[in-house]
GROMACS .gro file of C-alpha atoms in nm:
model
  324
    1MET     CA    1   0.000   0.000   0.000
    2ASP     CA    2   0.295   0.232   0.060
    3ALA     CA    3   0.357   0.230  -0.315
    4LEU     CA    4   0.021   0.402  -0.360
    5LEU     CA    5   0.115   0.688  -0.126
    6ILE     CA    6   0.198   1.016  -0.299
    7HIS     CA    7   0.357   1.324  -0.148
    8PHE     CA    8   0.237   1.652  -0.300
    9ASP     CA    9   0.514   1.910  -0.271
   10VAL     CA   10   0.317   2.234  -0.285
   11SER     CA   11   0.052   2.139  -0.031
   12GLY     CA   12   0.268   1.907   0.179
   13VAL     CA   13  -0.013   1.651   0.167
   14GLU     CA   14   0.063   1.280   0.167
   15ALA     CA   15  -0.226   1.058   0.060
   16TRP     CA   16  -0.313   0.744  -0.134
   17VAL     CA   17  -0.335   0.815  -0.504
   18PHE     CA   18  -0.697   0.701  -0.532
   19LEU     CA   19  -0.823   0.906  -0.234
   20PRO     CA   20  -0.863   1.249  -0.409
   21PRO     CA   21  -1.051   1.118  -0.717
   22VAL     CA   22  -1.282   0.893  -0.513
   23VAL     CA   23  -1.376   1.171  -0.270
   24ALA     CA   24  -1.428   1.417  -0.556
   25PHE     CA   25  -1.642   1.166  -0.748
   26VAL     CA   26  -1.881   1.106  -0.458
   27ILE     CA   27  -1.916   1.475  -0.371
   28SER     CA   28  -1.956   1.594  -0.730
   29PHE     CA   29  -2.215   1.330  -0.820
   30PHE     CA   30  -2.461   1.469  -0.566
   31THR     CA   31  -2.380   1.840  -0.567
   32SER     CA   32  -2.374   1.877  -0.947
   33MET     CA   33  -2.746   1.796  -0.953
   34GLY     CA   34  -2.804   2.129  -0.779
   35GLY     CA   35  -2.566   2.325  -1.002
   36VAL     CA   36  -2.288   2.321  -0.741
   37SER     CA   37  -1.947   2.190  -0.841
   38GLY     CA   38  -1.866   2.032  -0.505
   39ALA     CA   39  -1.563   2.256  -0.450
   40PHE     CA   40  -1.722   2.408  -0.139
   41LEU     CA   41  -1.715   2.061   0.023
   42LEU     CA   42  -1.373   1.966  -0.110
   43LEU     CA   43  -1.227   2.269   0.066
   44PRO     CA   44  -1.314   2.151   0.420
   45PHE     CA   45  -1.201   1.800   0.326
   46GLN     CA   46  -0.859   1.933   0.223
   47MET     CA   47  -0.827   2.161   0.526
   48THR     CA   48  -0.961   1.919   0.790
   49PHE     CA   49  -0.864   1.571   0.671
   50LEU     CA   50  -0.557   1.644   0.458
   51GLY     CA   51  -0.426   1.933   0.668
   52TYR     CA   52  -0.395   2.160   0.364
   53THR     CA   53  -0.450   2.509   0.508
   54HIS     CA   54  -0.224   2.732   0.296
   55PRO     CA   55  -0.388   3.002   0.080
   56SER     CA   56  -0.298   2.786  -0.223
   57VAL     CA   57  -0.578   2.548  -0.123
   58SER     CA   58  -0.814   2.803  -0.277
   59ALA     CA   59  -0.630   2.791  -0.610
   60THR     CA   60  -0.615   2.410  -0.598
   61ASN     CA   61  -0.989   2.400  -0.542
   62GLN     CA   62  -1.047   2.617  -0.848
   63LEU     CA   63  -0.817   2.391  -1.051
   64PHE     CA   64  -1.050   2.105  -0.958
   65ASN     CA   65  -1.338   2.304  -1.109
   66ILE     CA   66  -1.152   2.354  -1.438
   67VAL     CA   67  -1.093   1.982  -1.484
   68ALA     CA   68  -1.425   1.856  -1.352
   69ILE     CA   69  -1.697   2.095  -1.470
   70PRO     CA   70  -1.692   2.057  -1.853
   71SER     CA   71  -1.837   1.705  -1.837
   72GLY     CA   72  -2.139   1.824  -1.637
   73VAL     CA   73  -2.194   2.127  -1.862
   74TYR     CA   74  -2.183   1.898  -2.165
   75ARG     CA   75  -2.476   1.695  -2.032
   76TYR     CA   76  -2.690   2.002  -1.964
   77VAL     CA   77  -2.615   2.143  -2.311
   78LYS     CA   78  -2.693   1.806  -2.472
   79GLU     CA   79  -3.028   1.793  -2.294
   80GLY     CA   80  -3.124   2.148  -2.394
   81ARG     CA   81  -3.136   2.283  -2.039
   82MET     CA   82  -2.874   2.558  -2.060
   83VAL     CA   83  -3.005   2.914  -2.016
   84TRP     CA   84  -2.717   3.080  -2.200
   85PRO     CA   85  -2.807   3.446  -2.125
   86LEU     CA   86  -2.812   3.358  -1.755
   87THR     CA   87  -2.467   3.204  -1.798
   88TRP     CA   88  -2.325   3.522  -1.953
   89ILE     CA   89  -2.468   3.745  -1.679
   90VAL     CA   90  -2.327   3.518  -1.409
   91THR     CA   91  -1.986   3.516  -1.576
   92ALA     CA   92  -1.979   3.896  -1.623
   93GLY     CA   93  -2.066   3.952  -1.256
   94THR     CA   94  -1.855   3.687  -1.089
   95LEU     CA   95  -1.538   3.742  -1.294
   96PRO     CA   96  -1.437   4.073  -1.131
   97GLY     CA   97  -1.567   3.945  -0.798
   98VAL     CA   98  -1.336   3.645  -0.797
   99PHE     CA   99  -1.031   3.870  -0.847
  100ILE     CA  100  -1.135   4.088  -0.553
  101GLY     CA  101  -1.196   3.778  -0.343
  102ALA     CA  102  -0.855   3.633  -0.425
  103ILE     CA  103  -0.681   3.949  -0.305
  104VAL     CA  104  -0.884   3.954   0.017
  105ARG     CA  105  -0.802   3.586   0.077
  106VAL     CA  106  -0.426   3.631   0.046
  107ALA     CA  107  -0.395   3.975   0.208
  108TYR     CA  108  -0.650   3.961   0.491
  109LEU     CA  109  -0.755   3.600   0.555
  110PRO     CA  110  -0.435   3.390   0.553
  111ASP     CA  111  -0.510   3.256   0.904
  112PRO     CA  112  -0.702   2.928   0.849
  113LYS     CA  113  -0.886   2.967   1.180
  114HIS     CA  114  -1.054   3.292   1.079
  115PHE     CA  115  -1.101   3.165   0.726
  116LYS     CA  116  -1.297   2.867   0.858
  117LEU     CA  117  -1.531   3.094   1.055
  118PHE     CA  118  -1.588   3.306   0.746
  119ALA     CA  119  -1.661   2.996   0.539
  120ALA     CA  120  -1.902   2.868   0.805
  121GLY     CA  121  -2.099   3.191   0.797
  122VAL     CA  122  -2.137   3.179   0.420
  123LEU     CA  123  -2.241   2.814   0.416
  124LEU     CA  124  -2.485   2.849   0.706
  125TYR     CA  125  -2.659   3.143   0.540
  126ILE     CA  126  -2.702   2.952   0.214
  127GLY     CA  127  -2.827   2.640   0.392
  128VAL     CA  128  -3.087   2.831   0.594
  129LYS     CA  129  -3.209   3.009   0.280
  130ILE     CA  130  -3.262   2.677   0.102
  131VAL     CA  131  -3.457   2.535   0.398
  132ARG     CA  132  -3.675   2.846   0.419
  133ASP     CA  133  -3.750   2.817   0.048
  134LEU     CA  134  -3.852   2.453   0.090
  135LEU     CA  135  -4.079   2.530   0.384
  136LYS     CA  136  -4.236   2.836   0.227
  137LYS     CA  137  -4.589   2.788   0.093
  138ASP     CA  138  -4.641   3.106  -0.105
  139LYS     CA  139  -4.796   3.146  -0.447
  140GLY     CA  140  -4.465   3.183  -0.632
  141GLY     CA  141  -4.329   2.868  -0.477
  142GLU     CA  142  -4.633   2.669  -0.589
  143GLY     CA  143  -4.593   2.782  -0.951
  144LYS     CA  144  -4.230   2.688  -0.954
  145ALA     CA  145  -4.306   2.349  -0.801
  146ASP     CA  146  -4.576   2.290  -1.067
  147SER     CA  147  -4.332   2.336  -1.354
  148GLU     CA  148  -4.079   2.109  -1.187
  149ARG     CA  149  -4.343   1.841  -1.134
  150ARG     CA  150  -4.449   1.858  -1.499
  151PHE     CA  151  -4.087   1.819  -1.602
  152GLN     CA  152  -4.056   1.507  -1.387
  153GLN     CA  153  -4.377   1.364  -1.532
  154LEU     CA  154  -4.252   1.409  -1.890
  155VAL     CA  155  -3.919   1.248  -1.800
  156ARG     CA  156  -4.101   0.941  -1.667
  157LYS     CA  157  -4.324   0.919  -1.975
  158SER     CA  158  -4.027   0.960  -2.210
  159ARG     CA  159  -3.835   0.686  -2.027
  160SER     CA  160  -4.116   0.440  -2.074
  161LYS     CA  161  -4.141   0.521  -2.448
  162THR     CA  162  -3.774   0.470  -2.527
  163GLY     CA  163  -3.770   0.124  -2.373
  164ASN     CA  164  -3.410   0.154  -2.247
  165GLY     CA  165  -3.477   0.364  -1.939
  166GLU     CA  166  -3.313   0.674  -2.087
  167PRO     CA  167  -3.547   0.959  -2.195
  168SER     CA  168  -3.490   1.125  -2.530
  169ASP     CA  169  -3.290   1.447  -2.489
  170HIS     CA  170  -3.506   1.619  -2.752
  171ALA     CA  171  -3.825   1.515  -2.575
  172ILE     CA  172  -3.730   1.687  -2.250
  173ALA     CA  173  -3.558   2.000  -2.390
  174THR     CA  174  -3.790   2.260  -2.239
  175VAL     CA  175  -3.602   2.587  -2.175
  176LYS     CA  176  -3.680   2.867  -2.420
  177VAL     CA  177  -3.546   3.222  -2.381
  178THR     CA  178  -3.819   3.472  -2.469
  179HIS     CA  179  -3.650   3.803  -2.385
  180PHE     CA  180  -3.298   3.917  -2.307
  181SER     CA  181  -3.180   4.277  -2.266
  182LEU     CA  182  -2.977   4.491  -2.028
  183LYS     CA  183  -3.291   4.521  -1.816
  184ARG     CA  184  -3.466   4.183  -1.810
  185LEU     CA  185  -3.418   3.813  -1.881
  186SER     CA  186  -3.724   3.598  -1.943
  187TYR     CA  187  -3.757   3.231  -2.031
  188THR     CA  188  -4.022   2.962  -2.020
  189PHE     CA  189  -4.006   2.622  -1.855
  190TYR     CA  190  -4.309   2.392  -1.889
  191ASP     CA  191  -4.573   2.662  -1.935
  192GLU     CA  192  -4.424   2.878  -1.658
  193THR     CA  193  -4.256   3.209  -1.740
  194PHE     CA  194  -3.963   3.323  -1.528
  195ASP     CA  195  -3.866   3.688  -1.551
  196VAL     CA  196  -3.566   3.830  -1.364
  197SER     CA  197  -3.378   4.159  -1.351
  198PHE     CA  198  -3.052   4.171  -1.547
  199TRP     CA  199  -2.891   4.399  -1.290
  200GLY     CA  200  -3.031   4.203  -0.998
  201ILE     CA  201  -2.859   3.889  -1.130
  202PHE     CA  202  -2.542   4.085  -1.210
  203ILE     CA  203  -2.508   4.246  -0.864
  204LEU     CA  204  -2.580   3.916  -0.688
  205SER     CA  205  -2.321   3.746  -0.910
  206LEU     CA  206  -2.062   4.012  -0.822
  207LEU     CA  207  -2.118   3.966  -0.447
  208VAL     CA  208  -2.118   3.588  -0.473
  209GLY     CA  209  -1.807   3.609  -0.690
  210ILE     CA  210  -1.622   3.795  -0.414
  211VAL     CA  211  -1.727   3.533  -0.160
  212GLY     CA  212  -1.637   3.254  -0.400
  213GLY     CA  213  -1.298   3.409  -0.468
  214ILE     CA  214  -1.222   3.428  -0.097
  215TYR     CA  215  -1.351   3.079  -0.032
  216GLY     CA  216  -1.160   2.935  -0.328
  217ILE     CA  217  -1.451   2.764  -0.500
  218GLY     CA  218  -1.493   2.967  -0.818
  219GLY     CA  219  -1.718   3.268  -0.848
  220GLY     CA  220  -2.039   3.090  -0.944
  221ALA     CA  221  -1.998   2.776  -0.736
  222ILE     CA  222  -2.254   2.876  -0.475
  223ILE     CA  223  -2.483   3.090  -0.688
  224ALA     CA  224  -2.737   2.822  -0.782
  225PRO     CA  225  -2.899   2.817  -0.434
  226PHE     CA  226  -2.934   3.196  -0.453
  227PHE     CA  227  -3.114   3.167  -0.788
  228VAL     CA  228  -3.352   2.915  -0.639
  229THR     CA  229  -3.421   3.108  -0.317
  230PHE     CA  230  -3.401   3.475  -0.416
  231PHE     CA  231  -3.529   3.462  -0.774
  232GLY     CA  232  -3.751   3.153  -0.759
  233LEU     CA  233  -3.589   2.986  -1.061
  234PRO     CA  234  -3.631   2.608  -1.109
  235VAL     CA  235  -3.325   2.407  -1.010
  236TYR     CA  236  -3.350   2.208  -1.335
  237THR     CA  237  -3.281   2.524  -1.537
  238VAL     CA  238  -3.007   2.695  -1.336
  239ALA     CA  239  -2.767   2.408  -1.273
  240GLY     CA  240  -2.596   2.424  -1.612
  241ALA     CA  241  -2.560   2.802  -1.609
  242ALA     CA  242  -2.418   2.800  -1.256
  243LEU     CA  243  -2.162   2.532  -1.341
  244MET     CA  244  -2.054   2.711  -1.659
  245GLY     CA  245  -2.013   3.038  -1.472
  246THR     CA  246  -1.805   2.856  -1.211
  247PHE     CA  247  -1.582   2.709  -1.481
  248VAL     CA  248  -1.504   3.044  -1.646
  249THR     CA  249  -1.431   3.222  -1.319
  250SER     CA  250  -1.220   2.931  -1.195
  251VAL     CA  251  -0.996   2.959  -1.501
  252ALA     CA  252  -0.947   3.327  -1.419
  253GLY     CA  253  -0.896   3.249  -1.051
  254VAL     CA  254  -0.624   2.990  -1.109
  255ALA     CA  255  -0.445   3.220  -1.354
  256PHE     CA  256  -0.462   3.503  -1.102
  257TYR     CA  257  -0.328   3.299  -0.810
  258GLN     CA  258  -0.047   3.167  -1.032
  259ALA     CA  259   0.038   3.523  -1.144
  260ILE     CA  260   0.055   3.675  -0.795
  261ALA     CA  261   0.248   3.381  -0.644
  262PRO     CA  262   0.594   3.540  -0.713
  263PHE     CA  263   0.490   3.844  -0.506
  264TYR     CA  264   0.440   3.620  -0.199
  265PRO     CA  265   0.761   3.413  -0.187
  266ASN     CA  266   0.711   3.315   0.176
  267MET     CA  267   0.354   3.195   0.125
  268SER     CA  268   0.205   2.903  -0.072
  269VAL     CA  269  -0.028   3.077  -0.319
  270ALA     CA  270  -0.009   2.892  -0.653
  271PRO     CA  271  -0.219   2.574  -0.693
  272ASP     CA  272  -0.093   2.223  -0.622
  273TRP     CA  273  -0.135   2.103  -0.980
  274PRO     CA  274  -0.104   1.724  -0.931
  275LEU     CA  275  -0.346   1.726  -0.636
  276GLY     CA  276  -0.596   1.953  -0.814
  277ILE     CA  277  -0.589   1.739  -1.129
  278LEU     CA  278  -0.646   1.419  -0.929
  279PHE     CA  279  -0.948   1.578  -0.761
  280GLY     CA  280  -1.063   1.700  -1.102
  281VAL     CA  281  -1.050   1.357  -1.267
  282GLY     CA  282  -1.284   1.215  -1.002
  283GLY     CA  283  -1.505   1.522  -1.022
  284MET     CA  284  -1.528   1.492  -1.400
  285ALA     CA  285  -1.686   1.147  -1.375
  286GLY     CA  286  -1.906   1.250  -1.081
  287MET     CA  287  -2.040   1.563  -1.251
  288TYR     CA  288  -2.120   1.385  -1.575
  289LEU     CA  289  -2.320   1.115  -1.396
  290GLY     CA  290  -2.480   1.368  -1.161
  291ALA     CA  291  -2.594   1.590  -1.449
  292ARG     CA  292  -2.724   1.285  -1.634
  293CYS     CA  293  -2.919   1.158  -1.332
  294GLN     CA  294  -3.055   1.498  -1.222
  295LYS     CA  295  -3.372   1.473  -1.429
  296PHE     CA  296  -3.471   1.153  -1.247
  297VAL     CA  297  -3.447   1.310  -0.900
  298PRO     CA  298  -3.731   1.527  -0.757
  299ALA     CA  299  -3.634   1.894  -0.724
  300ASN     CA  300  -3.716   1.908  -0.353
  301ALA     CA  301  -3.494   1.605  -0.287
  302ILE     CA  302  -3.203   1.785  -0.454
  303LYS     CA  303  -3.262   2.099  -0.248
  304TRP     CA  304  -3.293   1.911   0.083
  305MET     CA  305  -2.975   1.722   0.005
  306LEU     CA  306  -2.785   2.045  -0.062
  307ALA     CA  307  -2.927   2.212   0.249
  308CYS     CA  308  -2.830   1.924   0.480
  309ILE     CA  309  -2.476   1.898   0.343
  310ILE     CA  310  -2.418   2.274   0.360
  311ILE     CA  311  -2.556   2.322   0.711
  312PHE     CA  312  -2.366   2.021   0.847
  313THR     CA  313  -2.040   2.154   0.704
  314ALA     CA  314  -2.105   2.503   0.844
  315LEU     CA  315  -2.181   2.372   1.194
  316LYS     CA  316  -1.866   2.157   1.184
  317TYR     CA  317  -1.657   2.464   1.102
  318ILE     CA  318  -1.818   2.670   1.379
  319ALA     CA  319  -1.757   2.390   1.630
  320ALA     CA  320  -1.393   2.368   1.524
  321PHE     CA  321  -1.345   2.744   1.556
  322PHE     CA  322  -1.468   2.746   1.917
  323GLY     CA  323  -1.292   2.421   2.002
  324TRP     CA  324  -1.610   2.226   2.079
   0.00000   0.00000   0.00000
């Protein structure tokens, strides 16, 4: 077994070669269904279980996104469930945010103890928002749930018609953009129209991008839950856009961390490339399968799963900060 142990120079981590891809596969399979890359859970795994607490863990996490995300995006594009205008707004907002976040991470939050408390606060807020959305019984929530239920019904009918258990991608392609300008974005999803403010999405993306840049998960990695809770968008239609936005901002984030590394010679800032790629290979398989299986899983089940994972992780960080 010792032959399978690898020492990663940049991070100082020593682990079995199959550990990073297996962990990334499991996490990404579930989180990609909700439009989340899984990087926000890989970060605590690296910091807590692998002891990787240098600022470069943020860059390594974003490297994971670059390798892993394209497979998941491919499935959503293939199935006709990519809202491209939403993707471009997310990218435009999160891109500058991730640069700001990277600077804040290196300059003001190098202490892993304070960084963990910051991360816990972000995760706890997101988790509580998801739970509140699930428990809310307002008119808007009912309409959104109706469209998601109709989508699930068509998936089941399409599966039975194909005879091989796999619904036709063309039969379930349901997203249609009806309006896109610098003021509004509108699209339909199973007889429901969803209309959102261009600048509302942009400003939210900028703020989330800053948080994502600090946390080291890519600018759009945690934006899908905000779309679901703040804007009432169906999870089946935002997952692809959120993942694509995360990919683009992660490329910029890794390049930025690599570029500023020479200015911090006494600090580990650049990504651990071998470790990040190993995580990415597992995440690539997990995201592809997660995106492919998403249409078979009820929307509420996806949201409850995300909420439980996020809140558990946040409480674990808070407990660690106070030494409980």
